[in-house]
Coordinates of C-alpha atoms in Angstrom, one line a residue:
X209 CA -39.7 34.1 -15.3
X210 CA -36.6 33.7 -13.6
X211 CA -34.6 36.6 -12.2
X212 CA -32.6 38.6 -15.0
X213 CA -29.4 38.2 -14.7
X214 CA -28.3 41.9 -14.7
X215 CA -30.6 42.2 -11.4
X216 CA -28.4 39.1 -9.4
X217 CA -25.1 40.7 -10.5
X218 CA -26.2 43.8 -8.7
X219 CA -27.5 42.7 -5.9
X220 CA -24.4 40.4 -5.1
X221 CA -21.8 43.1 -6.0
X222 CA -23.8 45.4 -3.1
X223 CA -24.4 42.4 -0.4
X224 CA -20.4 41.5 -1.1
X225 CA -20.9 38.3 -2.5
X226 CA -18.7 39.3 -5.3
X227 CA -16.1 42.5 -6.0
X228 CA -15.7 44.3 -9.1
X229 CA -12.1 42.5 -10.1
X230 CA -14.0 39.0 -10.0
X231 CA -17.1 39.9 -12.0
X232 CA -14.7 41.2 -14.5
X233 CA -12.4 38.2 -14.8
X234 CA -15.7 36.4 -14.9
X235 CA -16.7 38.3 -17.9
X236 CA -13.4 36.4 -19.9
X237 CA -14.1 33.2 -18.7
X238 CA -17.6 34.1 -19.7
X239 CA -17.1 35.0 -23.2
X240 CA -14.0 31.9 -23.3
X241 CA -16.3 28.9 -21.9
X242 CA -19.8 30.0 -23.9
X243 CA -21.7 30.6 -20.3
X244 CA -23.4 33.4 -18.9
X245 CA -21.9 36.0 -16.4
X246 CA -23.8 34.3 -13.5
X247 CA -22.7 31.0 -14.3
X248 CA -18.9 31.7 -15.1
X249 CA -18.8 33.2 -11.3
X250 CA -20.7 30.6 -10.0
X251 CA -17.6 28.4 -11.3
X252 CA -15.0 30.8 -10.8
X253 CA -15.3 31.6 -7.6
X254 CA -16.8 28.4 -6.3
X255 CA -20.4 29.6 -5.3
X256 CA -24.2 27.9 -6.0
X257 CA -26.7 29.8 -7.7
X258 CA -29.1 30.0 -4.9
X259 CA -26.3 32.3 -3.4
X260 CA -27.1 34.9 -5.6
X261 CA -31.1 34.3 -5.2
X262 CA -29.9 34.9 -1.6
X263 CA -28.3 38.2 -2.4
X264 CA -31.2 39.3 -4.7
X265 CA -33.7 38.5 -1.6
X266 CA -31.4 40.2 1.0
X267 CA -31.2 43.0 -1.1
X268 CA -35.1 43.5 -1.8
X269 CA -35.7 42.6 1.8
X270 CA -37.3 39.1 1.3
X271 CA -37.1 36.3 3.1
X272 CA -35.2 33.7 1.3
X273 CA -35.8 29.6 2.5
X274 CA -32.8 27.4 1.4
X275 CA -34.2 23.5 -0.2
X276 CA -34.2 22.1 3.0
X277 CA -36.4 24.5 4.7
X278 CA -39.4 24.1 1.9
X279 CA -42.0 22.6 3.3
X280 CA -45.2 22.9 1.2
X281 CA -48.8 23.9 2.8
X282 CA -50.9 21.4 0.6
X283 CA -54.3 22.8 2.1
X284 CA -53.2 26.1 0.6
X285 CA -52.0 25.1 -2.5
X286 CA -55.5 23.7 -3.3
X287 CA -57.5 27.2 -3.4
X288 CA -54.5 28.0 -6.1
X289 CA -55.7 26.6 -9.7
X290 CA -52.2 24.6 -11.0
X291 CA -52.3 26.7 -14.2
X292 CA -51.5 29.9 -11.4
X293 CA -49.0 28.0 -10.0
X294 CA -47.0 27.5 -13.4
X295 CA -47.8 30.9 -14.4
X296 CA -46.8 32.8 -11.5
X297 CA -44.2 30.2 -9.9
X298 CA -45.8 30.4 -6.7
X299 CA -46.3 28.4 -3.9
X300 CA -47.5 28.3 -0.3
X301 CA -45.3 27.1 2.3
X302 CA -45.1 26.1 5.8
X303 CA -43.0 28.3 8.0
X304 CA -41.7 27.7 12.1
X305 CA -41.8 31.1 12.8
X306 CA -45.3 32.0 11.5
X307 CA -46.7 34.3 14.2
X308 CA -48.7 36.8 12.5
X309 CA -50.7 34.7 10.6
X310 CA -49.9 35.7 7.4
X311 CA -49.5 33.2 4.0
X312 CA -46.2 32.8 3.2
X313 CA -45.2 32.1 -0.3
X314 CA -42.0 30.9 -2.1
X315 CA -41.4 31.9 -5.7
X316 CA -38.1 32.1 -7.8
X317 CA -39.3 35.1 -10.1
X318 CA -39.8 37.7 -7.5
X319 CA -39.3 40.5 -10.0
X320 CA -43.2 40.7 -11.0
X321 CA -44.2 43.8 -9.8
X322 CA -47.9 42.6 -9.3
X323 CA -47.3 39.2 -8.1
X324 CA -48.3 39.9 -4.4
X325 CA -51.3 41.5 -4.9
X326 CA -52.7 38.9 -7.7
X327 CA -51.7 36.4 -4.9
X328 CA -53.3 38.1 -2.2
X329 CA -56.8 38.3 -4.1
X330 CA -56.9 34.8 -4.2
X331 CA -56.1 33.9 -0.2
X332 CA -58.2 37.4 0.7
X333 CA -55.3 38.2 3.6
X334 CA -51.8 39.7 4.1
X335 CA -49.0 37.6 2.3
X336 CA -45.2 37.7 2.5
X337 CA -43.1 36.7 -0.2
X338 CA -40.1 34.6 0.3
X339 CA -37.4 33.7 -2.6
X340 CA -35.6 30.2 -3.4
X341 CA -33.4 29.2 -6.2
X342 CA -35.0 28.0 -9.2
X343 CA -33.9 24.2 -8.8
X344 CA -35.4 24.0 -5.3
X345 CA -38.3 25.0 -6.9
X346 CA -38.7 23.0 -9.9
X347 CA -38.1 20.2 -7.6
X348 CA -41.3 20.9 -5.5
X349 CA -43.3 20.7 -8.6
X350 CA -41.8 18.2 -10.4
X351 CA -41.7 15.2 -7.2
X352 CA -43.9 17.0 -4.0
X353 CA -46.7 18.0 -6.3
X354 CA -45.9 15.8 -9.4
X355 CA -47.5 18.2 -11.5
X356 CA -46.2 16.6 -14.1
X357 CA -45.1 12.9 -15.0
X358 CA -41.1 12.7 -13.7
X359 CA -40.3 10.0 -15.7
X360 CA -41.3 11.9 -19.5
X361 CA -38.1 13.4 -21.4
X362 CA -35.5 12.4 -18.2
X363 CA -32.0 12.6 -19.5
X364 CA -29.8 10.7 -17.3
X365 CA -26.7 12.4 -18.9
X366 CA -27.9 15.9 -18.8
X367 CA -29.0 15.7 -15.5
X368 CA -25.7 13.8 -14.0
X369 CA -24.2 16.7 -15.4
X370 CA -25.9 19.0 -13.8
X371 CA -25.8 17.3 -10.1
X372 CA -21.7 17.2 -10.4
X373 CA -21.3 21.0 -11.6
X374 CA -23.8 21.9 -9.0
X375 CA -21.7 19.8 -6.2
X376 CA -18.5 21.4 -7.6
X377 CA -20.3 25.1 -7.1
X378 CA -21.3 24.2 -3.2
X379 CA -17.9 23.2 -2.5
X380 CA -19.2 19.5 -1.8
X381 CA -16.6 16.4 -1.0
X382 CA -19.0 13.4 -0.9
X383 CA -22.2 13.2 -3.4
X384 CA -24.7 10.9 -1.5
X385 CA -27.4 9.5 -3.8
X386 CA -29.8 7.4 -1.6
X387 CA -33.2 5.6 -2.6
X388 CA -36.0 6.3 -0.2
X389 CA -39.5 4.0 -0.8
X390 CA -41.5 7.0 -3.5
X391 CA -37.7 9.0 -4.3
X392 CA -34.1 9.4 -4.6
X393 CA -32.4 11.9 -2.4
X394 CA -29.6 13.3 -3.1
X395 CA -27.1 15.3 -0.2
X396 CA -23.8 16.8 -0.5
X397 CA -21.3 16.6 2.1
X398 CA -20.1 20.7 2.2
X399 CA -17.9 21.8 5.2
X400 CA -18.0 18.2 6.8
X401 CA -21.9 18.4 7.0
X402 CA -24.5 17.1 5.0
X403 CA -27.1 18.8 3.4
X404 CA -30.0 18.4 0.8
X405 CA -29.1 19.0 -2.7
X406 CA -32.5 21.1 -4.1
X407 CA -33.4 18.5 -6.8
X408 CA -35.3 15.3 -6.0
X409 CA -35.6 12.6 -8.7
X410 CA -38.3 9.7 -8.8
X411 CA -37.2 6.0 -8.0
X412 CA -37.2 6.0 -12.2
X413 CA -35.4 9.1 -12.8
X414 CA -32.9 8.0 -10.1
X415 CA -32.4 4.6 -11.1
X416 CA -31.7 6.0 -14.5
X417 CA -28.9 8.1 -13.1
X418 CA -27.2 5.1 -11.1
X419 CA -27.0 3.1 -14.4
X420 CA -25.3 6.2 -15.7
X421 CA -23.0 6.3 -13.3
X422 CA -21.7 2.9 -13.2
X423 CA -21.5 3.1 -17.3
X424 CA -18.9 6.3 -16.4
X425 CA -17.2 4.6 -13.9
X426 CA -17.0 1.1 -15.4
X427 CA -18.6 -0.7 -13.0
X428 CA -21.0 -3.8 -14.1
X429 CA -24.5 -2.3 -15.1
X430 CA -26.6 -5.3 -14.7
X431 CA -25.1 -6.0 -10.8
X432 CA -27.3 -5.0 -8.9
X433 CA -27.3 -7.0 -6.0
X434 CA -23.4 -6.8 -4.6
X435 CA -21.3 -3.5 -4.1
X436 CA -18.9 -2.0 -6.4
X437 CA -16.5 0.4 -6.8
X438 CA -15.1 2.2 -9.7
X439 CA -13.8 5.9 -10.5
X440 CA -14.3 8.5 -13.5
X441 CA -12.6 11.6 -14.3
X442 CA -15.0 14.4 -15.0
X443 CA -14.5 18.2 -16.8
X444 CA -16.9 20.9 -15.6
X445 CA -18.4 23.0 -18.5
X446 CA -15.5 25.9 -17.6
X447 CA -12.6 23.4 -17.9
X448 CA -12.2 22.6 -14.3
X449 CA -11.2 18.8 -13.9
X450 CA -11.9 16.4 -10.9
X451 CA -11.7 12.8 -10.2
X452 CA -14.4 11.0 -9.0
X453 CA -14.4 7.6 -6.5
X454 CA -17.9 5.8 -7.1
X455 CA -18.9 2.8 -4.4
X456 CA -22.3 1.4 -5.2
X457 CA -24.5 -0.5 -2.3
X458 CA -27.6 -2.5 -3.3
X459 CA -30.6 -1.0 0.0
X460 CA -34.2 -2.2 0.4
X461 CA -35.5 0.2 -2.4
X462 CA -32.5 0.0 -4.7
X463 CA -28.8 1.0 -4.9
X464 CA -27.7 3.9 -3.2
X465 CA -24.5 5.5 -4.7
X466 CA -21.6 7.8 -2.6
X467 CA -19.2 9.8 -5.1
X468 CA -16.0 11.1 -3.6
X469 CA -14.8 14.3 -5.5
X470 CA -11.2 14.6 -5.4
X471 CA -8.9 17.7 -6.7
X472 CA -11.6 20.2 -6.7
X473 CA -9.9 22.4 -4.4
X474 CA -6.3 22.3 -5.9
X475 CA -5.4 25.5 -3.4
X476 CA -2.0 24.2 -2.0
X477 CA -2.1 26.4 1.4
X478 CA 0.9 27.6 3.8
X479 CA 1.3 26.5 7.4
X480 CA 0.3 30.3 7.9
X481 CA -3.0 29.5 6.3
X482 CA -3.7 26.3 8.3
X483 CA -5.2 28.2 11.3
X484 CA -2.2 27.3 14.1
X485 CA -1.6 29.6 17.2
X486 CA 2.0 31.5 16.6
X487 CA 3.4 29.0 19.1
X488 CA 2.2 26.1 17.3
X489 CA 3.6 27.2 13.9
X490 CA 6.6 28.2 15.5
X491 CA 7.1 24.7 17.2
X492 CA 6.0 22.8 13.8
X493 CA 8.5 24.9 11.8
X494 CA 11.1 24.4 14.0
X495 CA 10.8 20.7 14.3
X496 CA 10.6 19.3 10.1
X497 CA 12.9 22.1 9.6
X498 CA 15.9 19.3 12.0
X499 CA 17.9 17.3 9.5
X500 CA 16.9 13.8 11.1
X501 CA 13.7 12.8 12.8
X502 CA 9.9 11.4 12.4
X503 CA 6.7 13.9 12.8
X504 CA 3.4 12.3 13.0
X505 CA 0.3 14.2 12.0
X506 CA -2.2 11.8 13.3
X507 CA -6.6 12.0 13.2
X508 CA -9.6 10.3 11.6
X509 CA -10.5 9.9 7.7
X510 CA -11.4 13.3 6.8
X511 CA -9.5 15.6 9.2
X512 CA -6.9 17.3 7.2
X513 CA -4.1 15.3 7.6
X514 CA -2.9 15.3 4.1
X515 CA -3.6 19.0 3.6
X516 CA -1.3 19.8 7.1
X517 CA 1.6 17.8 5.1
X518 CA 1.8 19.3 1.7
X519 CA 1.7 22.7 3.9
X520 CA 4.9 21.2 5.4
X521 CA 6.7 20.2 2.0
X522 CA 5.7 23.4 0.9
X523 CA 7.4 25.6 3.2
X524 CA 10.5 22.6 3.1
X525 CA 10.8 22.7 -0.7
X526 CA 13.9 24.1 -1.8
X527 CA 16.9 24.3 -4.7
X528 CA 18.9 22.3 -2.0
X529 CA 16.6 20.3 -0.6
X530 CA 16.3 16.9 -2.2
X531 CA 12.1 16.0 -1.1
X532 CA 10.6 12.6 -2.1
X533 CA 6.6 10.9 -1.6
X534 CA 5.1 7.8 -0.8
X535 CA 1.4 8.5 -1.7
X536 CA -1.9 6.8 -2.2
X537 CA -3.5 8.5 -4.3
X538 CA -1.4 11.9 -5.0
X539 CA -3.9 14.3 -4.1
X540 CA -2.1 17.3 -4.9
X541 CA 1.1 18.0 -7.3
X542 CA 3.7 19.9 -5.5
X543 CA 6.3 21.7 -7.6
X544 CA 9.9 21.2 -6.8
X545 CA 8.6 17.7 -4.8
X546 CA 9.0 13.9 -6.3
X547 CA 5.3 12.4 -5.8
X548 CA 5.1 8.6 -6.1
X549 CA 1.5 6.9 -6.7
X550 CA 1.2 3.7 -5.0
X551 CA -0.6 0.5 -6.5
X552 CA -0.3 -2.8 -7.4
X553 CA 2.9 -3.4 -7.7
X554 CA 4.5 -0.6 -5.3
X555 CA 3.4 -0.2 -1.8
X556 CA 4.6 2.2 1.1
X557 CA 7.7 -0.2 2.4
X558 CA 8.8 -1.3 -1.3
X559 CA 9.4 2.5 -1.7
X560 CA 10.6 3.3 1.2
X561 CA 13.3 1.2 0.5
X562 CA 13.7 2.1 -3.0
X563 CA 13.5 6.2 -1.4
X564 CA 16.9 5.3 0.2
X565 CA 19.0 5.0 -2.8
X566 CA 17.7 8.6 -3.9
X567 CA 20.1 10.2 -1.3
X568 CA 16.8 11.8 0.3
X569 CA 16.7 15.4 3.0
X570 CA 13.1 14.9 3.5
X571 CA 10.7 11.5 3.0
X572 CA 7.0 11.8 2.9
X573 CA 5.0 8.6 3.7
X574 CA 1.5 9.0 3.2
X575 CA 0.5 7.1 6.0
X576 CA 1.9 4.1 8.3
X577 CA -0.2 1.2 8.6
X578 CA 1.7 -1.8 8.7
X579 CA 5.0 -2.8 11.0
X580 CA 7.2 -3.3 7.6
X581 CA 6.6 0.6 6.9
X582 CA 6.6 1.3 10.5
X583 CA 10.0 0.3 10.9
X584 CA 11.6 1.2 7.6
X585 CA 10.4 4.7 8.3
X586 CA 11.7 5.0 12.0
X587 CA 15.6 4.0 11.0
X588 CA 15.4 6.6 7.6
X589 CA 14.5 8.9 10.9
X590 CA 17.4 7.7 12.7
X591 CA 19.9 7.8 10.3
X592 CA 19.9 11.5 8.5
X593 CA 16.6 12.0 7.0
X594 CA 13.4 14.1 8.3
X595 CA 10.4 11.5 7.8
X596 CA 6.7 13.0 7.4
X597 CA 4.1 10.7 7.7
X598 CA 0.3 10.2 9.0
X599 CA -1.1 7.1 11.8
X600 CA -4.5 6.5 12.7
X601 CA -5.1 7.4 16.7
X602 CA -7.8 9.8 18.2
X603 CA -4.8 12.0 19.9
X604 CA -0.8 12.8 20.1
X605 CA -0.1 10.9 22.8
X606 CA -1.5 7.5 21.6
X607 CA 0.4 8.0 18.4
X608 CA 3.2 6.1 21.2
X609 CA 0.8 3.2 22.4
X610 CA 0.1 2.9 18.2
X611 CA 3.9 2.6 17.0
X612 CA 4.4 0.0 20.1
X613 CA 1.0 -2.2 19.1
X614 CA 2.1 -2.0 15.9
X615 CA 5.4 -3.4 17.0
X616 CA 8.1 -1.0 16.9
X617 CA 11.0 -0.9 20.3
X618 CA 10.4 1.7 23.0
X619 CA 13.9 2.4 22.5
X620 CA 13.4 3.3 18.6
X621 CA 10.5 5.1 19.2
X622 CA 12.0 7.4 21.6
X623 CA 15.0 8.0 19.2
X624 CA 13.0 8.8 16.6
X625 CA 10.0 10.4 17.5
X626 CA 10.8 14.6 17.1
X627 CA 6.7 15.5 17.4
X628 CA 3.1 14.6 16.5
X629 CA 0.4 16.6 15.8
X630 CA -3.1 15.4 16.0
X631 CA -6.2 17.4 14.3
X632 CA -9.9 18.0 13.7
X633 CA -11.8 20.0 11.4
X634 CA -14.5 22.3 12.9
X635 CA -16.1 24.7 10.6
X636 CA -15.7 28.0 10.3
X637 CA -17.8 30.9 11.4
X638 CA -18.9 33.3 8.2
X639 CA -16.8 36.2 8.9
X640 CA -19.0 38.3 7.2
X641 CA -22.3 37.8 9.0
X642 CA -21.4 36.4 12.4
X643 CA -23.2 37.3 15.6
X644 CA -21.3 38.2 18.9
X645 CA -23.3 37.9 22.0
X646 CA -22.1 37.6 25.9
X647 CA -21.3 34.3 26.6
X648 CA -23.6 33.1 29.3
X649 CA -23.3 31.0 32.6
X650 CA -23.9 27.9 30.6
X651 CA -21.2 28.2 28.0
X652 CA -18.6 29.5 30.6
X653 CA -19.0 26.4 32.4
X654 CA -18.8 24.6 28.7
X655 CA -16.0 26.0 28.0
X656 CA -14.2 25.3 31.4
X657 CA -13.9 29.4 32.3
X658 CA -14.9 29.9 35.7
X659 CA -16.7 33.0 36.0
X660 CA -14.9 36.6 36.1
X661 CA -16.0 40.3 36.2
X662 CA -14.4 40.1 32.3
X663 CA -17.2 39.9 29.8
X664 CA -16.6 37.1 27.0
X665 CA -17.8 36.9 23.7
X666 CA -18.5 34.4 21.8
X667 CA -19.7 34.4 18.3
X668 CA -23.1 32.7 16.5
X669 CA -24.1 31.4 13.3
X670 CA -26.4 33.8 11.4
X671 CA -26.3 33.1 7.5
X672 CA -25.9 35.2 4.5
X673 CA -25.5 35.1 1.1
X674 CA -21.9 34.7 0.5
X675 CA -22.1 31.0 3.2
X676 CA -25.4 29.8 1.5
X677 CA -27.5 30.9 4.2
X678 CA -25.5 28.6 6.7
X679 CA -23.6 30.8 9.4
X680 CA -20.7 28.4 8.1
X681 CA -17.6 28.9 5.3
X682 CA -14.8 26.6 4.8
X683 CA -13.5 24.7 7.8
X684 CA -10.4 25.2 10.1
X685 CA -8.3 22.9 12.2
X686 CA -7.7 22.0 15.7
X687 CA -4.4 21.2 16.5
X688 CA -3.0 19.0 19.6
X689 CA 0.6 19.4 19.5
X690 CA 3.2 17.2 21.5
X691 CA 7.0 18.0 21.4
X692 CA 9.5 15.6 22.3
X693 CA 11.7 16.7 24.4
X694 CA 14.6 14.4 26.4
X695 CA 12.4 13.6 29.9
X696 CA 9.5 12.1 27.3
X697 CA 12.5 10.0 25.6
X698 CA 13.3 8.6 28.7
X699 CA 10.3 7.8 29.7
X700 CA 9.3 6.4 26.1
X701 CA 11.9 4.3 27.1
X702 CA 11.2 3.2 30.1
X703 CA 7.7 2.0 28.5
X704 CA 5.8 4.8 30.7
X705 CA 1.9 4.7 29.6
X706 CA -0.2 7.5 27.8
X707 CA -1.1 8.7 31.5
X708 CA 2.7 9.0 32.3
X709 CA 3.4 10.6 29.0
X710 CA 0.8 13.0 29.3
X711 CA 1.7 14.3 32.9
X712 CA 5.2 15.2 32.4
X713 CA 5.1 16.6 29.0
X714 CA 6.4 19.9 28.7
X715 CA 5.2 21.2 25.3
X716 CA 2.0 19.5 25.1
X717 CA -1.1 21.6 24.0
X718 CA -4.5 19.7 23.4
X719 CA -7.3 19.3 21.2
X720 CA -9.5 21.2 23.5
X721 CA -7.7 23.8 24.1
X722 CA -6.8 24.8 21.3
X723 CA -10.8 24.3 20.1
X724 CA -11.7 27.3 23.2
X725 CA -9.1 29.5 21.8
X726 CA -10.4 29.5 18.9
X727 CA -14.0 29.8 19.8
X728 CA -13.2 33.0 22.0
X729 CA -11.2 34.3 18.7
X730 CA -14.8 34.2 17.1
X731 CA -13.5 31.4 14.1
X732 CA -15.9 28.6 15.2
X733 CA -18.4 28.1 17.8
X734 CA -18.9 26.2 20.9
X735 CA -21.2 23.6 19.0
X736 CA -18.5 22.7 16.8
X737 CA -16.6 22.0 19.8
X738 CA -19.3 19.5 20.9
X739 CA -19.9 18.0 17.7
X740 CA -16.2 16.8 17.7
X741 CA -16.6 15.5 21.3
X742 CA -14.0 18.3 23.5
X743 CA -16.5 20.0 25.6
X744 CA -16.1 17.6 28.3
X745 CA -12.3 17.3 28.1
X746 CA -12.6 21.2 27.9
X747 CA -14.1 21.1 31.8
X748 CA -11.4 18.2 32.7
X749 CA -8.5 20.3 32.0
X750 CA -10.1 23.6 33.6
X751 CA -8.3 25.4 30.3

């Protein structure tokens, strides 16, 4: 038997996971949506079930082992009749850290006071308990150990169901469903990682769910040989609704399927909230807040870039302030702001154009990709409107070699141009259960600090309950910032190269900078920074 509910509210209310004030508005939404307490939070505040478990183990003292760290010991399992296993939901597992020899076994219904000892008489030596969510362990039984036949009483609909209310619960962007040559895996993308969803499905089971996919998202049924793409909208059980991007992919052992949530996190956040340095936000403020002008916010797929410029029209929006948008898609509705979806029949220039006749302060272009926008964009800048828009380049200063490629004059550029801010997304350190430790010779050097009598700390990944046993919560951004000032106009002019650019600029801040400051702040660690590739500019610049 599973853990009672009563027991999972306590132990999260004492570990932190939740307060008082959200269990109780959790209670309404309870009672309004037909669900259990557990469930309503789990929705309400954005958190997967195996959080709880997590709580409940840290709270007894047990170990608790996340889906991706099961790993079943198959020799033991055999000296355990199956009927035990079902009865008792146990199971031995593998563990790296096994030094005192003892069995180690993973249930979901730890509450059974007698459960050790009935396990102990059958492997006659010392055993330690660990706890896992109930999914991750259904799925050992149902695809490691195929205890029973997968295929019997699958419901496709049920169980897609259940994978996007789950992926909505761990905060997940991307759904990856991929066929491997005996199952389907599925991974969500959480924080800009992936990780291992804790249900498995047979190549039957998960073939089942593609077809139901494609029946949702309109997409052909019976192609199975060439990639589509297609879309749904989808409502979770309490009323929350997303939009869904489906692109199919025929692979050696059948189609794999990637699912793009969209308006799950409808949170419109400040400039405040967006992580920049006082100076930073100060600058940015500063700078959309001119009457004329362009500001670039430039950075891969995936970095924020959209998020950084409804932050901007937020703090922009006004009674006297006449705000309009170029987008595709509208992501997010801002009050007080007039959004325009792109398609078929209107693109970025054609409403640019048609923008100008709405006697606009502030013009939003979702992004510039073409020299008909490009250009359209840069004279609104030039003759009394503040343009916001995005470009593709790895940093601030290239956002100049871009708009000259693309083929706009040096001489319009420079006119223009008022800043550009280029961005990452690192995640973010667990503020709750974060580790602070000396930073040793290694990571000075990593970090380009050369050493001092000053101790610094820097802060680890440990993992709790309330981050899913990752170290990591939410992500924050990295900022580059560069400020145009009149010696960069003139030497915009002049054609001067990124080199050029980047020697005389006076209110320049990088990537990698801003990435230490951060890290020494204790918000992310020095890993993130080498995951996005600044440690080594980090030395080059000798902070």
């Amino acid at each position: 038997m599973a853990i009672r509910g009563k027991a999972l509210l306590e132990a999260a209310l004492n570990q932190g996971l939740i307060t008082p004030e959200q269990q109780t508005g959790a209670r309404l939404n309870a009672r309004r949506f037909q669900l259990d307490e557990v469930t309503a939070l789990c929705y309400q505040q954005r958190l997967s079930l195996s959080s709880f478990y997590h709580a409940y183990a840290s709270e007894q003292g047990l170990l608790f082992v996340r889906s991706s760290q099961v790993r079943v010991n198959k020799k033991q399992l055999n000296l355990i009749p199956q009927s035990l296993v079902r009865q008792w939901r146990i199971l031995p597992i593998e563990v790296a850290s096994n030094e005192d020899e003892a069995i180690y076994v993973v249930t979901d219904s730890p509450e059974n006071p007698a459960l050790e000892k009935q396990v102990q008489r059958i492997f006659k030596t010392d055993i330690k308990l660990c706890v896992t969510d109930p999914e991750t362990f259904e799925s050992c039984l149902r695809i490691d150990l195929e205890i029973h036949t997968p295929e019997v009483g699958f419901d496709a609909v049920e169980s897609f169901k259940q994978l996007l209310n789950s992926a909505y619960m761990h905060r997940a962007s991307d759904i990856h469903i991929e066929p491997h040559a005996e199952f389907y895996l599925i991974r969500f993308r959480v924080d800009g990682r992936l990780q291992q969803y804790g249900k498995r499905f047979s190549l039957a089971e998960g073939s089942s769910l593609v077809s139901r996919i494609k029946v949702m998202s309109h997409l052909d049924i019976a192609e199975t040989r060439m990639p589509q793409d297609g879309g749904a909208d989808y409502v979770t059980p309490s009323n929350i609704e997303f939009e869904m991007r489906v692109a199919t992919a025929p692979t050696k052992h059948g189609e794999r399927v990637t699912l793009r949530l969209l308006g799950t996190d409808n949170q419109l956040l400040t400039l405040t909230q967006l992580g920049m340095s006082s100076e930073t936000l100060r600058q940015f403020s500063r700078v959309i807040a001119q009457p004329h002008g362009i500001v670039l916010i430039t950075g891969p797929t995936g970095s924020g870039k959209s998020t950084t410029l409804y932050a901007a029209l937020t703090q922009l929006k006004s009674e006297s302030t006449n705000i309009l948008t170029a987008e595709d898609p509208v992501e997010m509705v801002v009050e007080g702001v007039s959004q325009v979806q792109m398609n078929a029949k209107v693109n970025f220039a054609s409403a640019l154009r048609s923008f100008l006749r709405h006697d606009p302060d502030v013009i939003m272009v979702g992004e510039i990709r073409d020299p008909e926008t490009a250009e359209i964009a840069l004279k609104a800048a030039t003759t009394g409107h503040m343009v916001l828009s995005t470009l593709h380049t790895n940093s601030a200063i290239a956002s100049v070699t871009r708009l000259k490629n693309i083929g706009l004059e040096p001489f319009m550029i420079a006119s223009s141009l008022q800043g550009v801010v280029a961005q990452r997304l690192a995640r973010r350190l667990c503020q709750h259960c974060k580790l602070e430790m000396e930073a040793d010779l290694a990571e000075l050097d990593a970090l380009g600090i050369e050493e001092t009598d000053q101790v610094v700390m820097l802060s680890h990944p440990q993992g709790c309950s309330l981050c899913d046993g990752t170290g990591f919560k939410g992500r924050i951004a990295l900022f580059e910032t560069l400020w145009v000032d009149d010696l960069l106009r003139e030497l915009i002019t002049q054609g001067a190269d990124e080199q050029q650019l980047r020697k005389h600029a006076q209110y320049y801040v990088s990537l990698a900078h801003d990435g230490c400051e951060k890290v020494i702040q204790g918000l992310t660690t020095l890993d993130e920074l080498k995951h996005l590739g600044l440690v080594h500019r980090l030395v080059e610049e000798g902070r």
